[in-house]
Amino acid sequence: MAPTEETLPSGADGNADGAAAAAPAAVNPEKPSTSESARMPRWLPRAMVLALALVACYRLASWAFDQLTGLLLNIVIAFFLALAIEPAVDRMSARGMRRGLATGLVFLGILISVAGFFTLLGSMLADQIVTMVEDFPKYLDQVVSWVNDTFHTELSRLEIQDSLLHSDWLQSYVKNSADNVLDVSTQVLGGLFKVLTVTLFAFYFAADGPRLRRALCSVLPPARQTEVLRAWEIAVAKTGGYIYSRGVMALISGVAHYVLLETLAVPYAPALAVWVGLISQFIPTIGTYLAGALPMLIAFTVAPWYAVWVLGFVVIYQQFENYLLQPRITAKTVDIHPAVSFGSVIAGTALLGAVGALIAIPATATLQAFLGAYIKRYDVTDDPRVHGRTRRRGASALARVRHALSRRS
C-alpha cells in the first residue's frame, strides 16, 4: 500500500505562503523610507525665520540711523561743548555755587559775546555794503579808465552798467532768489532749532556731569570704571586746552591784524580784528583765508593797494603762527603733531563734515593721550640714523686720538 501523503491544512499552508510573501516586504529599520528622507529638516524653517528677522532688524536700524544722524551730530557737538566749559563750571561749583547756576552763567556769557560780535559785524557789513553800492560807479570808472589806457579800447561805463543790469543771468538770478525766499527762511529756522538743541544738550551734559558719570559707571565693573573716568578726565583736559590755546592765538592774531588795519586807516578795525582772530583759529584749514577775505574787501574800498598789503600780511602772519607761535602755545595743552592734526581734520571732514573738522583735533588729542598710557615705551639707542646725526670721519678720528692720549696719560 502506497504511503499516503500527509495532507497539510490549507490554513497552515496559506500562513506559510503569507509569511514567505511578507518577508521581502519587511521594512529595514536602519534605512529610512523615501517619504521620510524627502521631508524638510526641522531646523530649516527656524533658520529662515531667524535670517528674515535679522535682515528686517538691520534695515530698520539703518533707516533709524539715517533719520537720527542729525540728532546724533548735535549730541556730539553738545558733548564736546560741555567738555570745553566743564573746567569753568567746576571752578565755580567748587566755590559753593550750584552747577546748574554756574552752567547758566557760562552760557549767558557766551551768548552775550556771540550776540555782541554778530551785532557789531552786521552793522559794519551793512554800512560797508551801502558805501560800496554808492561808490560803485566811481570804482567802475576807475577800472574802465585803466582798461582803456592799457589796452587802447573805448569802453563806456554807462554801456557796461546797462548791459549788466539788463543781462539775462542777472534777471534769472533775481527771479530764482525771489522764489527761494521760503527755502532760505526754512533753513534759517532749521539752523536756529539746531543751535537750541545743541545748547540744551550741552547745558544738561555740563550741569549733570557728575550724575552722568555716576550713571555710566554704575553699569561697569570697578576696573572699567577707572578707565572710563580717566578717559573722561583726559577729554576734559584736552578739549579745554584746545579751546584755551585757540583763544590765546585768536587774541594774538586779532591784536596783530588790528595794528595793521589801524595803521592803514581801514574802518571798523576792531571788529575786523576780532573777525580775523576768531574765524582763523576756530575754523580749521580754510579759516585763515576765509577770515582774511573780509578785511581785504574793506581795505579795497579805501585804496586798492591796501588789499594787497592786507593779503601779504595775512600770508606772512600765517607762516609765523604755524612755525613759531602755535608749537609753543599748544605744546602743553594739546601736544599733537602738525601732520597728525592736519590728517585728523581731513578725516573728520570726510566723516562728519564741518562738525568733524571742529572736533577732530581735541578728539585725536584725547585718543592719543589715552592710548599713551597703555603703550609701553623703551629707551632709544644712541644711533645717528635715529637722531638724525651723521658721523664725520674727521670727528671720529679726532675722538680716537683723544681717547688714545687719555689712556697714555
Short mmCIF file of C-alpha atoms in Angstrom, two decimals:
data_model
loop_
_atom_site.label_atom_id
_atom_site.label_comp_id
_atom_site.label_asym_id
_atom_site.label_seq_id
_atom_site.Cartn_x
_atom_site.Cartn_y
_atom_site.Cartn_z
CA MET A 1 0.00 0.00 0.00
CA ALA A 2 1.49 3.26 -1.13
CA PRO A 3 2.20 5.62 1.56
CA THR A 4 -0.33 8.36 1.70
CA GLU A 5 0.99 11.93 1.58
CA GLU A 6 0.20 13.86 4.62
CA THR A 7 -2.22 16.50 3.73
CA LEU A 8 -1.38 19.88 5.22
CA PRO A 9 -4.17 22.08 6.22
CA SER A 10 -4.92 24.82 3.86
CA GLY A 11 -4.73 27.33 6.61
CA ALA A 12 -1.23 26.33 7.59
CA ASP A 13 -0.08 26.35 4.02
CA GLY A 14 -1.63 29.77 3.49
CA ASN A 15 0.10 31.07 6.58
CA ALA A 16 3.47 29.85 5.33
CA ASP A 17 2.95 31.37 1.94
CA GLY A 18 1.81 34.60 3.55
CA ALA A 19 4.89 34.67 5.75
CA ALA A 20 7.15 33.99 2.79
CA ALA A 21 5.46 36.68 0.78
CA ALA A 22 5.54 39.11 3.60
CA ALA A 23 9.22 38.54 4.40
CA PRO A 24 10.68 40.53 1.45
CA ALA A 25 8.31 43.39 2.13
CA ALA A 26 9.57 43.88 5.67
CA VAL A 27 10.85 47.43 6.31
CA ASN A 28 14.54 47.77 7.18
CA PRO A 29 14.69 49.83 10.36
CA GLU A 30 18.19 51.12 9.54
CA LYS A 31 17.26 52.65 6.16
CA PRO A 32 14.70 55.49 6.09
CA SER A 33 11.86 55.36 3.71
CA THR A 34 11.54 57.58 0.66
CA SER A 35 8.83 59.75 2.23
CA GLU A 36 10.82 60.32 5.40
CA SER A 37 14.03 61.26 3.50
CA ALA A 38 12.13 63.83 1.44
CA ARG A 39 10.90 65.67 4.49
CA MET A 40 12.32 69.22 5.32
CA PRO A 41 14.78 69.34 8.25
CA ARG A 42 13.27 70.68 11.41
CA TRP A 43 15.93 73.44 11.85
CA LEU A 44 15.50 74.92 8.37
CA PRO A 45 12.24 76.86 8.96
CA ARG A 46 13.62 78.33 12.15
CA ALA A 47 16.81 79.35 10.38
CA MET A 48 14.85 81.02 7.58
CA VAL A 49 12.67 82.91 10.04
CA LEU A 50 15.76 83.99 12.01
CA ALA A 51 17.53 85.18 8.84
CA LEU A 52 14.50 87.19 7.74
CA ALA A 53 14.23 88.71 11.22
CA LEU A 54 17.91 89.70 11.18
CA VAL A 55 17.55 91.32 7.75
CA ALA A 56 14.46 93.21 8.91
CA CYS A 57 16.26 94.42 12.06
CA TYR A 58 19.25 95.55 10.01
CA ARG A 59 17.07 97.50 7.58
CA LEU A 60 15.15 99.05 10.48
CA ALA A 61 18.37 100.01 12.27
CA SER A 62 19.80 101.53 9.06
CA TRP A 63 16.64 103.53 8.49
CA ALA A 64 16.59 104.74 12.09
CA PHE A 65 20.27 105.71 11.94
CA ASP A 66 19.72 107.71 8.75
CA GLN A 67 16.80 109.50 10.34
CA LEU A 68 18.69 110.24 13.57
CA THR A 69 22.02 111.27 12.02
CA GLY A 70 21.30 114.96 12.55
CA LEU A 71 20.36 114.41 16.18
CA LEU A 72 23.46 112.31 16.83
CA LEU A 73 25.69 115.02 15.33
CA ASN A 74 24.04 117.62 17.55
CA ILE A 75 24.65 115.42 20.59
CA VAL A 76 28.33 115.01 19.67
CA ILE A 77 28.74 118.79 19.30
CA ALA A 78 26.95 119.35 22.61
CA PHE A 79 29.16 116.79 24.35
CA PHE A 80 32.40 118.49 23.25
CA LEU A 81 30.95 121.91 24.09
CA ALA A 82 30.13 120.63 27.57
CA LEU A 83 33.67 119.27 27.92
CA ALA A 84 35.04 122.67 26.93
CA ILE A 85 33.07 124.62 29.55
CA GLU A 86 33.24 122.00 32.30
CA PRO A 87 36.51 123.36 33.82
CA ALA A 88 34.89 126.77 34.33
CA VAL A 89 31.76 125.16 35.76
CA ASP A 90 33.88 123.03 38.13
CA ARG A 91 35.75 126.10 39.42
CA MET A 92 32.53 127.97 40.09
CA SER A 93 30.95 124.89 41.67
CA ALA A 94 33.99 124.43 43.96
CA ARG A 95 33.31 127.89 45.38
CA GLY A 96 29.85 126.88 46.55
CA MET A 97 27.74 127.74 43.50
CA ARG A 98 25.24 125.22 42.19
CA ARG A 99 26.26 123.53 38.95
CA GLY A 100 23.04 124.49 37.21
CA LEU A 101 23.50 128.17 38.03
CA ALA A 102 27.20 128.06 37.12
CA THR A 103 26.43 126.45 33.77
CA GLY A 104 23.72 129.02 33.09
CA LEU A 105 26.13 131.89 33.81
CA VAL A 106 28.75 130.44 31.48
CA PHE A 107 26.21 130.05 28.67
CA LEU A 108 24.92 133.56 29.33
CA GLY A 109 28.42 134.96 28.92
CA ILE A 110 28.88 133.01 25.68
CA LEU A 111 25.51 134.22 24.37
CA ILE A 112 26.27 137.86 25.15
CA SER A 113 29.69 137.63 23.48
CA VAL A 114 28.33 135.97 20.33
CA ALA A 115 25.38 138.36 20.08
CA GLY A 116 27.61 141.40 20.53
CA PHE A 117 30.08 140.14 17.95
CA PHE A 118 27.45 139.47 15.28
CA THR A 119 25.67 142.74 16.02
CA LEU A 120 28.87 144.72 15.56
CA LEU A 121 29.83 142.71 12.50
CA GLY A 122 26.35 143.06 10.99
CA SER A 123 26.31 146.83 11.39
CA MET A 124 29.77 147.04 9.89
CA LEU A 125 28.80 144.92 6.89
CA ALA A 126 25.60 146.90 6.35
CA ASP A 127 27.47 150.22 6.33
CA GLN A 128 30.15 148.88 4.02
CA ILE A 129 27.62 147.41 1.59
CA VAL A 130 25.80 150.75 1.39
CA THR A 131 29.13 152.54 0.85
CA MET A 132 30.21 150.11 -1.86
CA VAL A 133 26.87 150.42 -3.67
CA GLU A 134 27.07 154.22 -3.59
CA ASP A 135 30.70 154.25 -4.75
CA PHE A 136 30.26 151.51 -7.35
CA PRO A 137 30.10 153.94 -10.31
CA LYS A 138 33.37 155.54 -9.17
CA TYR A 139 35.11 152.17 -8.93
CA LEU A 140 33.75 151.17 -12.31
CA ASP A 141 35.00 154.43 -13.84
CA GLN A 142 38.48 153.74 -12.49
CA VAL A 143 38.51 150.22 -13.88
CA VAL A 144 37.20 151.34 -17.28
CA SER A 145 39.79 154.12 -17.47
CA TRP A 146 42.59 151.71 -16.63
CA VAL A 147 41.42 149.24 -19.27
CA ASN A 148 41.10 151.96 -21.94
CA ASP A 149 44.55 153.37 -21.17
CA THR A 150 46.22 149.97 -21.02
CA PHE A 151 44.62 148.16 -23.95
CA HIS A 152 43.67 151.25 -26.04
CA THR A 153 39.96 150.49 -26.01
CA GLU A 154 36.93 152.76 -26.00
CA LEU A 155 34.71 151.23 -23.35
CA SER A 156 31.92 153.22 -21.71
CA ARG A 157 30.78 152.86 -18.13
CA LEU A 158 27.16 153.54 -18.99
CA GLU A 159 27.11 150.83 -21.63
CA ILE A 160 28.74 148.31 -19.29
CA GLN A 161 26.40 149.21 -16.45
CA ASP A 162 23.34 148.97 -18.70
CA SER A 163 24.43 145.60 -20.08
CA LEU A 164 24.98 144.28 -16.56
CA LEU A 165 21.60 145.47 -15.29
CA HIS A 166 19.71 144.06 -18.28
CA SER A 167 21.66 140.82 -18.61
CA ASP A 168 19.77 137.54 -18.68
CA TRP A 169 21.83 135.91 -15.93
CA LEU A 170 21.13 138.77 -13.50
CA GLN A 171 17.39 138.66 -14.15
CA SER A 172 17.29 134.89 -13.75
CA TYR A 173 19.34 135.16 -10.54
CA VAL A 174 16.92 137.73 -9.07
CA LYS A 175 13.95 135.57 -10.05
CA ASN A 176 15.45 132.45 -8.52
CA SER A 177 16.35 134.34 -5.36
CA ALA A 178 12.77 135.56 -5.03
CA ASP A 179 11.47 132.02 -5.49
CA ASN A 180 13.89 130.62 -2.91
CA VAL A 181 12.92 133.03 -0.13
CA LEU A 182 10.79 130.34 1.52
CA ASP A 183 13.63 127.80 1.34
CA VAL A 184 16.05 130.27 2.90
CA SER A 185 13.60 131.01 5.70
CA THR A 186 13.17 127.30 6.34
CA GLN A 187 16.94 126.80 6.51
CA VAL A 188 17.30 129.70 8.94
CA LEU A 189 14.62 128.27 11.22
CA GLY A 190 16.25 124.84 10.99
CA GLY A 191 19.61 126.33 11.94
CA LEU A 192 18.10 128.09 14.95
CA PHE A 193 16.47 124.84 16.04
CA LYS A 194 19.83 123.02 15.79
CA VAL A 195 21.52 125.73 17.87
CA LEU A 196 18.80 125.43 20.50
CA THR A 197 19.14 121.63 20.54
CA VAL A 198 22.92 121.75 20.93
CA THR A 199 22.66 124.36 23.68
CA LEU A 200 20.08 122.33 25.59
CA PHE A 201 22.07 119.09 25.46
CA ALA A 202 25.33 120.88 26.32
CA PHE A 203 23.66 122.52 29.32
CA TYR A 204 22.49 119.18 30.69
CA PHE A 205 25.83 117.48 29.99
CA ALA A 206 27.73 120.20 31.86
CA ALA A 207 25.24 120.72 34.69
CA ASP A 208 24.72 116.99 35.33
CA GLY A 209 28.28 115.91 34.62
CA PRO A 210 28.85 114.06 37.93
CA ARG A 211 25.44 112.41 37.75
CA LEU A 212 26.07 111.33 34.16
CA ARG A 213 29.44 109.82 35.05
CA ARG A 214 27.89 108.07 38.05
CA ALA A 215 25.12 106.58 35.90
CA LEU A 216 27.64 105.41 33.33
CA CYS A 217 29.94 103.83 35.91
CA SER A 218 27.08 102.06 37.68
CA VAL A 219 26.81 99.52 34.85
CA LEU A 220 30.56 98.82 34.63
CA PRO A 221 32.92 96.76 36.82
CA PRO A 222 35.38 98.69 39.02
CA ALA A 223 38.33 98.24 36.62
CA ARG A 224 36.32 99.61 33.71
CA GLN A 225 35.04 102.46 35.85
CA THR A 226 38.60 103.64 36.45
CA GLU A 227 39.36 103.61 32.73
CA VAL A 228 36.16 105.48 31.84
CA LEU A 229 36.78 108.17 34.46
CA ARG A 230 40.36 108.57 33.32
CA ALA A 231 39.28 108.90 29.68
CA TRP A 232 36.67 111.48 30.71
CA GLU A 233 39.27 113.48 32.64
CA ILE A 234 41.68 113.42 29.68
CA ALA A 235 38.89 114.52 27.31
CA VAL A 236 38.03 117.47 29.56
CA ALA A 237 41.69 118.49 29.86
CA LYS A 238 42.44 118.19 26.13
CA THR A 239 39.26 119.89 24.97
CA GLY A 240 39.68 122.70 27.47
CA GLY A 241 43.34 123.02 26.50
CA TYR A 242 42.40 123.18 22.83
CA ILE A 243 39.88 125.96 23.45
CA TYR A 244 42.38 127.81 25.67
CA SER A 245 45.21 127.61 23.12
CA ARG A 246 42.92 128.68 20.29
CA GLY A 247 41.65 131.57 22.37
CA VAL A 248 45.19 132.79 23.08
CA MET A 249 46.17 132.55 19.43
CA ALA A 250 42.95 134.31 18.41
CA LEU A 251 43.82 137.16 20.79
CA ILE A 252 47.35 137.48 19.40
CA SER A 253 46.10 137.31 15.82
CA GLY A 254 43.41 139.89 16.49
CA VAL A 255 45.87 142.34 18.06
CA ALA A 256 48.35 141.94 15.19
CA HIS A 257 45.73 142.49 12.49
CA TYR A 258 44.24 145.39 14.45
CA VAL A 259 47.60 147.17 14.40
CA LEU A 260 47.84 146.68 10.63
CA LEU A 261 44.29 147.81 9.89
CA GLU A 262 44.56 150.81 12.19
CA THR A 263 47.86 151.79 10.53
CA LEU A 264 46.19 151.64 7.10
CA ALA A 265 43.20 153.63 8.45
CA VAL A 266 40.77 150.87 7.47
CA PRO A 267 37.32 151.49 9.01
CA TYR A 268 35.94 149.16 11.67
CA ALA A 269 39.41 147.89 12.55
CA PRO A 270 38.38 146.43 15.97
CA ALA A 271 35.51 144.39 14.52
CA LEU A 272 37.66 143.16 11.63
CA ALA A 273 40.43 142.18 14.04
CA VAL A 274 38.01 140.15 16.15
CA TRP A 275 36.64 138.54 12.98
CA VAL A 276 40.11 137.52 11.78
CA GLY A 277 41.13 136.20 15.20
CA LEU A 278 38.07 134.02 15.75
CA ILE A 279 37.49 132.72 12.23
CA SER A 280 41.15 131.94 11.56
CA GLN A 281 41.52 129.90 14.77
CA PHE A 282 38.21 128.09 15.15
CA ILE A 283 37.66 127.09 11.51
CA PRO A 284 40.47 124.66 10.61
CA THR A 285 42.42 124.64 7.34
CA ILE A 286 40.48 127.30 5.39
CA GLY A 287 39.75 129.61 8.31
CA THR A 288 42.74 131.86 7.69
CA TYR A 289 41.83 132.57 4.06
CA LEU A 290 38.15 132.96 4.87
CA ALA A 291 38.99 135.39 7.66
CA GLY A 292 41.36 137.45 5.51
CA ALA A 293 38.85 137.92 2.68
CA LEU A 294 36.65 140.40 4.58
CA PRO A 295 39.49 142.77 5.66
CA MET A 296 40.82 142.69 2.11
CA LEU A 297 37.40 143.68 0.76
CA ILE A 298 37.03 146.54 3.24
CA ALA A 299 40.61 147.70 2.60
CA PHE A 300 39.92 147.70 -1.15
CA THR A 301 37.17 150.29 -0.59
CA VAL A 302 39.77 152.60 0.95
CA ALA A 303 42.53 152.00 -1.59
CA PRO A 304 43.11 149.06 -3.96
CA TRP A 305 46.74 148.68 -2.87
CA TYR A 306 45.67 148.31 0.76
CA ALA A 307 44.06 144.99 -0.13
CA VAL A 308 47.44 143.76 -1.40
CA TRP A 309 49.10 144.86 1.86
CA VAL A 310 46.47 143.01 3.89
CA LEU A 311 46.92 139.86 1.78
CA GLY A 312 50.69 139.92 2.23
CA PHE A 313 50.37 140.41 5.97
CA VAL A 314 47.88 137.53 6.28
CA VAL A 315 50.20 135.15 4.44
CA ILE A 316 53.29 136.18 6.44
CA TYR A 317 51.47 136.02 9.77
CA GLN A 318 50.13 132.57 8.92
CA GLN A 319 53.67 131.25 8.44
CA PHE A 320 54.78 132.88 11.69
CA GLU A 321 51.87 131.30 13.53
CA ASN A 322 52.35 127.82 12.06
CA TYR A 323 56.09 127.53 12.68
CA LEU A 324 56.74 129.66 15.77
CA LEU A 325 53.62 130.58 17.70
CA GLN A 326 51.39 127.51 17.53
CA PRO A 327 54.01 124.88 18.56
CA ARG A 328 54.93 126.86 21.69
CA ILE A 329 51.35 127.51 22.80
CA THR A 330 49.90 124.06 22.08
CA ALA A 331 52.91 122.11 23.43
CA LYS A 332 51.45 121.95 26.95
CA THR A 333 47.76 121.86 26.08
CA VAL A 334 47.05 119.72 23.02
CA ASP A 335 50.53 118.30 22.25
CA ILE A 336 49.74 116.87 18.82
CA HIS A 337 51.99 116.77 15.77
CA PRO A 338 51.02 119.20 12.96
CA ALA A 339 50.86 116.37 10.41
CA VAL A 340 48.57 114.35 12.70
CA SER A 341 46.46 117.45 13.29
CA PHE A 342 46.09 118.08 9.55
CA GLY A 343 45.26 114.44 8.87
CA SER A 344 42.69 114.33 11.66
CA VAL A 345 40.97 117.43 10.28
CA ILE A 346 40.77 115.85 6.81
CA ALA A 347 39.43 112.59 8.26
CA GLY A 348 36.91 114.41 10.44
CA THR A 349 35.71 116.46 7.48
CA ALA A 350 35.28 113.32 5.38
CA LEU A 351 33.28 111.59 8.12
CA LEU A 352 31.19 114.36 9.68
CA GLY A 353 31.71 117.44 7.51
CA ALA A 354 32.25 120.77 9.24
CA VAL A 355 31.40 119.23 12.61
CA GLY A 356 34.16 116.66 12.21
CA ALA A 357 36.64 119.39 11.29
CA LEU A 358 35.84 121.27 14.51
CA ILE A 359 36.09 118.32 16.90
CA ALA A 360 38.82 116.38 15.08
CA ILE A 361 41.81 117.91 16.88
CA PRO A 362 40.54 117.60 20.50
CA ALA A 363 39.20 114.10 19.80
CA THR A 364 42.54 112.99 18.33
CA ALA A 365 44.48 114.55 21.20
CA THR A 366 42.23 112.77 23.71
CA LEU A 367 42.65 109.43 21.97
CA GLN A 368 46.42 109.91 21.72
CA ALA A 369 46.77 110.77 25.41
CA PHE A 370 44.53 107.88 26.49
CA LEU A 371 46.34 105.28 24.40
CA GLY A 372 49.72 106.62 25.52
CA ALA A 373 49.13 105.19 28.99
CA TYR A 374 48.78 101.64 27.59
CA ILE A 375 51.71 101.69 25.15
CA LYS A 376 54.99 100.53 26.62
CA ARG A 377 57.94 102.68 25.56
CA TYR A 378 61.67 101.89 25.60
CA ASP A 379 64.83 103.96 25.56
CA VAL A 380 66.01 104.74 22.05
CA THR A 381 69.51 103.61 21.14
CA ASP A 382 72.11 106.27 20.53
CA ASP A 383 72.32 105.75 16.79
CA PRO A 384 72.87 108.58 14.28
CA ARG A 385 70.23 107.05 11.99
CA VAL A 386 67.65 107.58 14.75
CA HIS A 387 68.67 111.02 15.99
CA GLY A 388 69.42 112.43 12.54
CA ARG A 389 73.15 112.92 13.07
CA THR A 390 75.80 111.91 10.54
CA ARG A 391 79.20 110.78 11.58
CA ARG A 392 82.11 112.73 10.18
CA ARG A 393 85.32 110.90 9.53
CA GLY A 394 87.48 113.72 10.84
CA ALA A 395 85.48 113.98 14.06
CA SER A 396 85.66 110.21 14.65
CA ALA A 397 89.45 110.19 14.03
CA LEU A 398 89.88 113.11 16.42
CA ALA A 399 87.84 111.25 19.02
CA ARG A 400 90.10 108.19 18.67
CA VAL A 401 93.23 110.34 19.08
CA ARG A 402 91.81 111.92 22.24
CA HIS A 403 90.91 108.51 23.59
CA ALA A 404 94.48 107.22 22.95
CA LEU A 405 96.04 110.26 24.63
CA SER A 406 93.78 109.87 27.62
CA ARG A 407 94.82 106.22 28.00
CA ARG A 408 98.55 107.12 27.87
CA SER A 409 98.13 109.81 30.45
#
